[in-house]
Short mmCIF file of C-alpha atoms in Angstrom, two decimals:
data_model
loop_
_atom_site.label_atom_id
_atom_site.label_comp_id
_atom_site.label_asym_id
_atom_site.label_seq_id
_atom_site.Cartn_x
_atom_site.Cartn_y
_atom_site.Cartn_z
CA MET A 1 -17.88 16.00 0.75
CA GLU A 2 -15.11 17.68 -0.35
CA GLN A 3 -15.68 20.16 -3.63
CA ILE A 4 -13.85 18.05 -6.84
CA ILE A 5 -11.31 19.59 -8.77
CA MET A 6 -10.26 19.07 -11.79
CA ASN A 7 -6.95 19.56 -14.02
CA SER A 8 -7.49 19.75 -17.12
CA ASN A 9 -3.17 18.97 -17.79
CA SER A 10 -4.38 15.42 -16.14
CA ASN A 11 -6.39 14.24 -19.76
CA LEU A 12 -9.74 14.25 -16.62
CA LEU A 13 -12.48 15.58 -18.32
CA SER A 14 -15.62 15.01 -17.64
CA GLU A 15 -16.47 13.45 -20.64
CA ASP A 16 -13.29 11.14 -19.50
CA LEU A 17 -15.45 10.44 -16.69
CA ASP A 18 -18.84 10.85 -17.70
CA SER A 19 -17.91 6.88 -20.41
CA LEU A 20 -17.03 4.67 -17.07
CA ASP A 21 -20.78 5.42 -15.76
CA ASN A 22 -21.52 1.64 -16.90
CA LEU A 23 -18.68 0.40 -15.40
CA SER A 24 -19.15 -3.40 -13.42
CA TYR A 25 -16.59 -3.71 -10.72
CA SER A 26 -15.48 -4.88 -8.16
CA ILE A 27 -13.56 -4.16 -4.34
CA THR A 28 -12.33 -5.99 -1.82
CA ILE A 29 -11.66 -5.08 1.84
CA ARG A 30 -9.38 -6.52 4.70
CA THR A 31 -10.56 -6.16 7.80
CA ARG A 32 -9.60 -8.10 10.78
CA GLY A 33 -14.48 -8.29 11.76
CA LYS A 34 -16.42 -5.69 12.25
CA ASN A 35 -14.61 -2.39 13.88
CA GLU A 36 -15.85 2.04 13.54
CA LYS A 37 -13.47 1.51 10.55
CA ILE A 38 -14.14 -0.27 8.50
CA ILE A 39 -18.00 1.42 8.49
CA GLU A 40 -17.00 4.53 8.03
CA THR A 41 -15.33 3.55 4.63
CA LEU A 42 -18.74 1.75 3.58
CA LYS A 43 -20.65 4.69 4.42
CA CYS A 44 -17.62 6.96 2.28
CA LEU A 45 -17.78 4.37 -0.67
CA SER A 46 -21.89 4.73 -0.62
CA TYR A 47 -20.33 8.38 -2.32
CA GLN A 48 -18.91 7.19 -5.29
CA SER A 49 -20.44 8.29 -8.44
CA LEU A 50 -19.86 4.81 -9.74
CA GLN A 51 -21.48 2.06 -7.30
CA PRO A 52 -19.33 -1.21 -7.80
CA ALA A 53 -21.37 -4.16 -8.59
CA GLU A 54 -20.03 -6.17 -6.08
CA ILE A 55 -17.98 -6.22 -2.55
CA VAL A 56 -16.03 -8.59 -1.19
CA ILE A 57 -14.94 -8.59 2.20
CA VAL A 58 -12.65 -11.04 3.62
CA ILE A 59 -12.50 -11.55 7.35
CA PRO A 60 -10.24 -13.97 9.69
CA GLU A 61 -11.33 -17.51 9.93
CA ASP A 62 -12.07 -16.36 13.54
CA ALA A 63 -14.05 -12.94 12.50
CA ASN A 64 -17.96 -13.06 13.12
CA GLU A 65 -19.82 -11.48 9.40
CA TRP A 66 -22.24 -8.61 10.41
CA ASN A 67 -25.46 -6.76 9.42
CA LEU A 68 -24.77 -4.82 6.73
CA GLU A 69 -26.00 -1.00 6.72
CA TYR A 70 -24.59 -0.10 3.10
CA PHE A 71 -24.41 -2.20 0.35
CA SER A 72 -26.04 -5.20 1.31
CA LYS A 73 -27.15 -6.47 -1.58
CA VAL A 74 -23.58 -6.37 -3.13
CA ALA A 75 -22.39 -7.35 -0.42
CA LYS A 76 -20.55 -10.54 0.43
CA PHE A 77 -17.55 -12.01 3.17
CA VAL A 78 -15.33 -14.32 2.78
CA LYS A 79 -13.61 -16.18 5.10
CA SER A 80 -9.46 -16.08 5.32
CA LYS A 81 -7.09 -17.36 6.59
CA LYS A 82 -5.41 -14.57 9.71
CA GLY A 83 -3.45 -11.81 7.58
CA MET A 84 -2.99 -8.99 5.14
CA ILE A 85 -1.72 -10.85 2.26
CA SER A 86 -4.01 -14.45 2.92
CA GLN A 87 -7.42 -12.36 3.28
CA ARG A 88 -5.71 -9.75 -0.36
CA LYS A 89 -5.19 -13.06 -2.18
CA GLN A 90 -8.58 -14.91 -1.21
CA GLY A 91 -10.84 -11.47 -2.08
CA ILE A 92 -8.62 -11.53 -4.98
CA LEU A 93 -9.64 -14.80 -5.70
CA GLU A 94 -13.34 -14.44 -5.01
CA THR A 95 -14.16 -11.81 -7.38
CA ARG A 96 -15.26 -12.22 -10.33
CA ASN A 97 -15.12 -8.54 -12.09
CA GLU A 98 -12.09 -7.69 -14.64
CA TYR A 99 -11.39 -4.44 -13.04
CA LEU A 100 -11.18 -4.45 -9.15
CA LEU A 101 -10.20 -1.87 -6.51
CA LEU A 102 -7.88 -3.25 -3.60
CA LEU A 103 -9.21 -1.97 -0.39
CA ASP A 104 -7.96 -1.39 3.38
CA ASP A 105 -10.83 -1.05 5.99
CA ASP A 106 -9.48 1.06 7.10
CA VAL A 107 -10.01 4.42 3.60
CA LEU A 108 -12.15 7.04 2.90
CA LEU A 109 -12.55 8.56 -0.31
CA LYS A 110 -13.37 12.55 -0.01
CA ASP A 111 -13.37 13.13 -3.91
CA PHE A 112 -17.18 12.22 -5.60
CA ASP A 113 -15.01 11.29 -9.00
CA ALA A 114 -12.25 8.87 -7.26
CA ILE A 115 -13.06 5.28 -7.84
CA LYS A 116 -13.53 7.19 -11.71
CA LYS A 117 -10.16 8.91 -11.15
CA LEU A 118 -8.57 5.86 -10.66
CA PHE A 119 -9.91 3.22 -12.80
CA LEU A 120 -9.72 5.90 -16.00
CA PRO A 121 -5.64 5.23 -16.15
CA VAL A 122 -6.73 1.41 -15.80
CA ILE A 123 -10.12 1.49 -18.66
CA ARG A 124 -7.80 3.19 -21.24
CA GLY A 125 -4.83 0.40 -21.29
CA GLU A 126 -2.54 3.35 -19.62
CA THR A 127 -1.68 1.32 -17.12
CA THR A 128 -2.59 -2.35 -15.32
CA CYS A 129 -3.00 -0.71 -11.29
CA THR A 130 -3.46 2.90 -9.95
CA ILE A 131 -3.20 4.27 -6.37
CA PRO A 132 -3.71 8.03 -5.45
CA PHE A 133 -1.28 10.07 -3.93
CA HIS A 134 -2.00 10.52 0.02
CA PRO A 135 -0.04 13.79 2.00
CA ASP A 136 2.60 11.21 3.42
CA MET A 137 4.14 10.04 0.84
CA ILE A 138 6.05 12.94 1.68
CA PHE A 139 8.62 14.27 4.59
CA ASN A 140 9.44 17.07 6.63
CA GLY A 141 11.91 18.47 8.44
CA LEU A 142 14.64 15.86 10.67
CA ARG A 143 12.59 13.10 8.64
CA ARG A 144 13.63 13.76 5.53
CA TYR A 145 17.09 14.24 5.87
CA VAL A 146 17.14 10.70 7.92
CA TYR A 147 15.44 9.24 5.29
CA GLY A 148 17.70 10.39 2.58
CA VAL A 149 21.10 9.99 4.69
CA PHE A 150 20.09 6.42 4.81
CA GLY A 151 18.75 5.85 1.82
CA ILE A 152 15.17 4.67 3.16
CA ALA A 153 13.60 7.28 1.83
CA VAL A 154 14.95 10.04 -0.77
CA PRO A 155 13.41 12.64 -2.97
CA THR A 156 13.47 13.05 -6.79
CA HIS A 157 11.70 15.61 -8.67
CA SER A 158 11.38 12.73 -11.54
CA ARG A 159 8.49 11.67 -12.84
CA LYS A 160 9.72 8.07 -11.66
CA LEU A 161 9.60 6.15 -8.64
CA LYS A 162 12.07 3.81 -8.26
CA TYR A 163 13.66 1.13 -5.27
CA LEU A 164 17.51 1.62 -3.87
CA PRO A 165 20.25 -0.19 -3.84
CA GLY A 166 18.93 -0.74 0.07
CA GLY A 167 15.48 -1.14 -0.54
CA GLY A 168 14.06 2.52 0.39
CA TYR A 169 12.88 3.98 -2.77
CA GLN A 170 12.16 7.52 -4.15
CA TYR A 171 9.66 10.01 -2.68
CA PRO A 172 7.87 13.12 -5.24
CA ALA A 173 10.05 15.75 -3.87
CA THR A 174 7.59 18.26 -3.97
CA HIS A 175 3.34 17.86 -4.85
CA ASN A 176 2.61 17.79 -8.14
CA LEU A 177 0.42 15.93 -9.57
CA SER A 178 -0.03 18.09 -13.37
CA GLU A 179 0.81 14.63 -14.90
CA PRO A 180 0.71 11.02 -13.22
CA TYR A 181 4.42 9.80 -11.61
CA GLU A 182 5.55 5.73 -13.10
CA ILE A 183 6.22 3.86 -9.87
CA GLU A 184 7.32 0.76 -8.95
CA GLY A 185 5.57 0.35 -4.94
CA GLY A 186 3.83 2.52 -2.76
CA PHE A 187 0.63 2.30 -0.41
CA GLY A 188 -1.71 -0.70 -0.30
CA ARG A 189 -4.85 1.88 0.71
CA CYS A 190 -6.48 1.94 -2.52
CA ILE A 191 -4.68 0.55 -5.56
CA ALA A 192 -6.79 -0.04 -8.93
CA VAL A 193 -6.45 -2.82 -10.97
CA ASN A 194 -6.59 -4.94 -13.96
CA ARG A 195 -8.10 -8.00 -11.71
CA GLN A 196 -7.51 -9.98 -15.23
CA PHE A 197 -4.16 -9.61 -15.36
CA LEU A 198 -3.66 -10.77 -11.66
CA VAL A 199 -5.42 -13.81 -12.32
CA GLU A 200 -3.45 -14.73 -15.39
CA LYS A 201 -0.24 -13.75 -13.85
CA GLN A 202 -1.41 -15.73 -10.85
CA LEU A 203 0.10 -11.79 -8.84
CA TYR A 204 -1.84 -12.14 -4.86
CA GLY A 205 0.82 -11.03 -2.92
CA ASP A 206 4.19 -12.86 -1.02
CA LEU A 207 2.30 -14.95 0.87
CA SER A 208 6.41 -15.00 2.46
CA LEU A 209 6.68 -11.54 3.73
CA GLU A 210 3.43 -12.47 6.37
CA VAL A 211 6.85 -14.60 8.32
CA SER A 212 6.29 -10.65 10.22
CA ARG A 213 2.86 -9.62 12.08
CA TYR A 214 3.10 -6.19 10.47
CA PRO A 215 4.39 -7.62 6.50
CA VAL A 216 5.10 -3.78 5.51
CA ARG A 217 7.02 -4.18 3.04
CA GLU A 218 4.36 -6.60 1.26
CA ASP A 219 2.23 -3.20 -0.93
CA GLY A 220 5.81 -2.42 -2.89
CA ALA A 221 5.85 -6.04 -3.14
CA PHE A 222 2.89 -6.89 -4.31
CA ILE A 223 3.07 -3.14 -7.19
CA PHE A 224 6.50 -4.16 -7.54
CA SER A 225 5.60 -7.52 -8.65
CA ILE A 226 3.28 -6.16 -11.50
CA VAL A 227 6.43 -4.38 -12.82
CA GLN A 228 7.76 -7.38 -12.99
CA ASN A 229 5.95 -9.37 -15.01
CA GLY A 230 5.40 -6.88 -18.44
CA GLY A 231 2.41 -3.91 -16.41
CA LYS A 232 2.42 -0.99 -15.14
CA ALA A 233 1.22 0.91 -11.94
CA LEU A 234 0.75 4.66 -11.64
CA LEU A 235 0.43 7.06 -8.79
CA VAL A 236 -2.15 9.46 -9.92
CA ASP A 237 -4.24 12.55 -8.91
CA ALA A 238 -7.60 10.80 -7.12
CA GLY A 239 -8.48 13.80 -5.32
CA LEU A 240 -7.53 13.60 -0.95
CA TYR A 241 -8.05 10.76 1.08
CA GLU A 242 -7.61 9.92 4.17
CA HIS A 243 -6.61 7.64 6.39
CA LEU A 244 -7.93 6.35 9.57
CA ALA A 245 -4.80 4.61 10.88
CA SER A 246 -2.71 7.67 10.96
CA GLN A 247 -5.16 9.42 12.99
CA ALA A 248 -5.57 6.68 15.62
CA ALA A 249 -2.76 6.67 18.79
CA THR A 250 0.02 4.68 18.06
CA ASN A 251 -0.97 1.12 19.58
CA PRO A 252 1.97 0.37 21.59
CA THR A 253 2.30 -3.88 20.06
CA ARG A 254 2.38 -2.19 16.38
CA THR A 255 5.37 -0.06 17.75
CA PHE A 256 7.23 -3.16 18.73
CA ASP A 257 5.75 -5.94 15.01
CA SER A 258 7.11 -2.15 13.11
CA TYR A 259 10.67 -2.13 14.71
CA GLU A 260 10.19 -6.07 13.89
CA SER A 261 8.79 -5.24 10.50
CA LEU A 262 11.74 -2.80 9.10
CA ILE A 263 14.24 -5.07 9.55
CA TYR A 264 14.09 -9.04 8.99
CA ASN A 265 10.55 -8.72 7.11
CA HIS A 266 12.97 -5.60 4.39
CA PHE A 267 16.12 -7.61 5.06
CA LEU A 268 12.65 -10.85 2.93
CA PHE A 269 11.15 -8.34 0.29
CA TRP A 270 15.56 -6.96 -0.21
CA LYS A 271 16.78 -9.90 -0.71
CA LYS A 272 14.40 -11.64 -2.73
CA TYR A 273 13.20 -8.55 -5.29
CA ILE A 274 16.10 -5.25 -4.62
CA ARG A 275 19.11 -7.40 -4.12
CA ARG A 276 18.79 -10.14 -7.66
CA ARG A 277 18.50 -6.00 -10.58
CA TYR A 278 22.25 -5.68 -9.14
CA ARG A 279 25.86 -6.90 -11.83
CA PHE A 280 28.26 -5.87 -8.59
CA GLN A 281 26.65 -7.38 -5.50
CA ILE A 282 28.75 -4.57 -3.53
CA VAL A 283 25.59 -1.98 -4.31
CA PRO A 284 23.05 -3.25 -3.46
CA ILE A 285 24.82 -4.87 0.26
CA PHE A 286 26.25 -1.15 1.03
CA GLY A 287 22.91 0.01 -0.08
CA PHE A 288 21.21 -2.27 2.57
CA ALA A 289 24.30 -1.78 5.41
CA CYS A 290 22.98 2.27 4.51
CA TYR A 291 19.47 1.24 5.42
CA LEU A 292 19.54 -0.98 8.65
CA THR A 293 22.51 1.68 10.36
CA GLY A 294 19.58 3.54 9.51
CA ILE A 295 16.00 1.99 10.93
CA LEU A 296 18.40 1.25 13.98
CA PHE A 297 19.54 5.15 13.96
CA LEU A 298 15.65 5.15 13.69
CA SER A 299 14.89 2.91 16.33
CA VAL A 300 16.67 4.82 19.06
CA PHE A 301 15.47 7.79 18.84
CA ALA A 302 11.66 6.75 18.88
CA SER A 303 12.29 5.10 22.01
CA LEU A 304 13.85 7.95 23.33
CA SER A 305 10.44 10.73 22.95
CA LYS A 306 8.21 8.09 23.24
CA LYS A 307 10.11 6.50 26.69
CA SER A 308 9.46 3.00 25.62
CA ILE A 309 11.94 0.43 24.95
CA LEU A 310 9.77 -1.33 22.58
CA PRO A 311 11.04 0.49 19.70
CA ILE A 312 14.59 -0.90 20.51
CA LYS A 313 13.40 -4.05 21.54
CA GLY A 314 12.08 -4.61 17.82
CA ALA A 315 14.72 -3.66 15.90
CA PHE A 316 17.43 -5.55 17.92
CA SER A 317 14.90 -9.11 18.66
CA GLU A 318 15.01 -9.10 14.33
CA LEU A 319 18.53 -8.30 14.54
CA LEU A 320 19.55 -10.46 15.28
CA ARG A 321 17.49 -12.95 14.53
CA LEU A 322 18.36 -11.75 10.86
CA PHE A 323 22.06 -12.62 11.77
CA GLY A 324 21.15 -16.11 12.85
CA PHE A 325 21.31 -16.34 16.78
CA LEU A 326 18.20 -15.94 16.86
CA LYS A 327 14.91 -18.92 15.14
#
């Protein structure tokens, strides 16, 4: 495991972390079934300084359970309708502790105290949920320029990361975690949350976004719903983590699904969560048009670089759907 680096500016003193030694919390993991990634995730969790009281592994109804090598005494399988949002909802409902770690099946926490660092602000009452920083949030080169021009993702030095009028978002211009960032959305690979707040407000994720096979806005919408309902979300320094999916070779089907979702799925997210924030509708409409233009440009660029028609096909098929030409 990587050496733990304590940051004095973030108030994460060893005594603070030690105060969580007896915290009882749950973990829920959504997965399609047994695979090498979830085995590595469970193995990595077994090295954490704060161990879970229970783990709920949510699998689709047509998937098979398997013998667990790690956490066999505290883990159980739960079946759900297949889908990233449906499975997360089922996991939230099936867990029983007040504090909950929502985890994807391909995340390896590298810091020995990562879970403690995620839960500490929640336990202190400073926030409702936290997510860890990941370098994927920082864009470079041509991608940074294109994203910024079209309002897909814009760098900022503010400590508050917000959604833009077109549904894009702000991200840290530089890697500065001396203090947490207050956020409206973000990656949902790993979320430490007050489960009681979710249950009281009935916040389980927006199932309407599951219309796409790969609902790319579902994590952001989930975190945003917490903020909209009086909660608070923070991006914190919990050490680096490894996201196994980002290292895998791009699956052609996933490429198609991704660009497909970046059009119609994003439209649903923008219409429901972003557009209503503005009194003068010309602002979000113009922002969405810029976003849409940028995604179409990126789909063409991706098709040329990958020598595949799938990015263009995915984007333009959903563009037709968006304008009502396809059902």
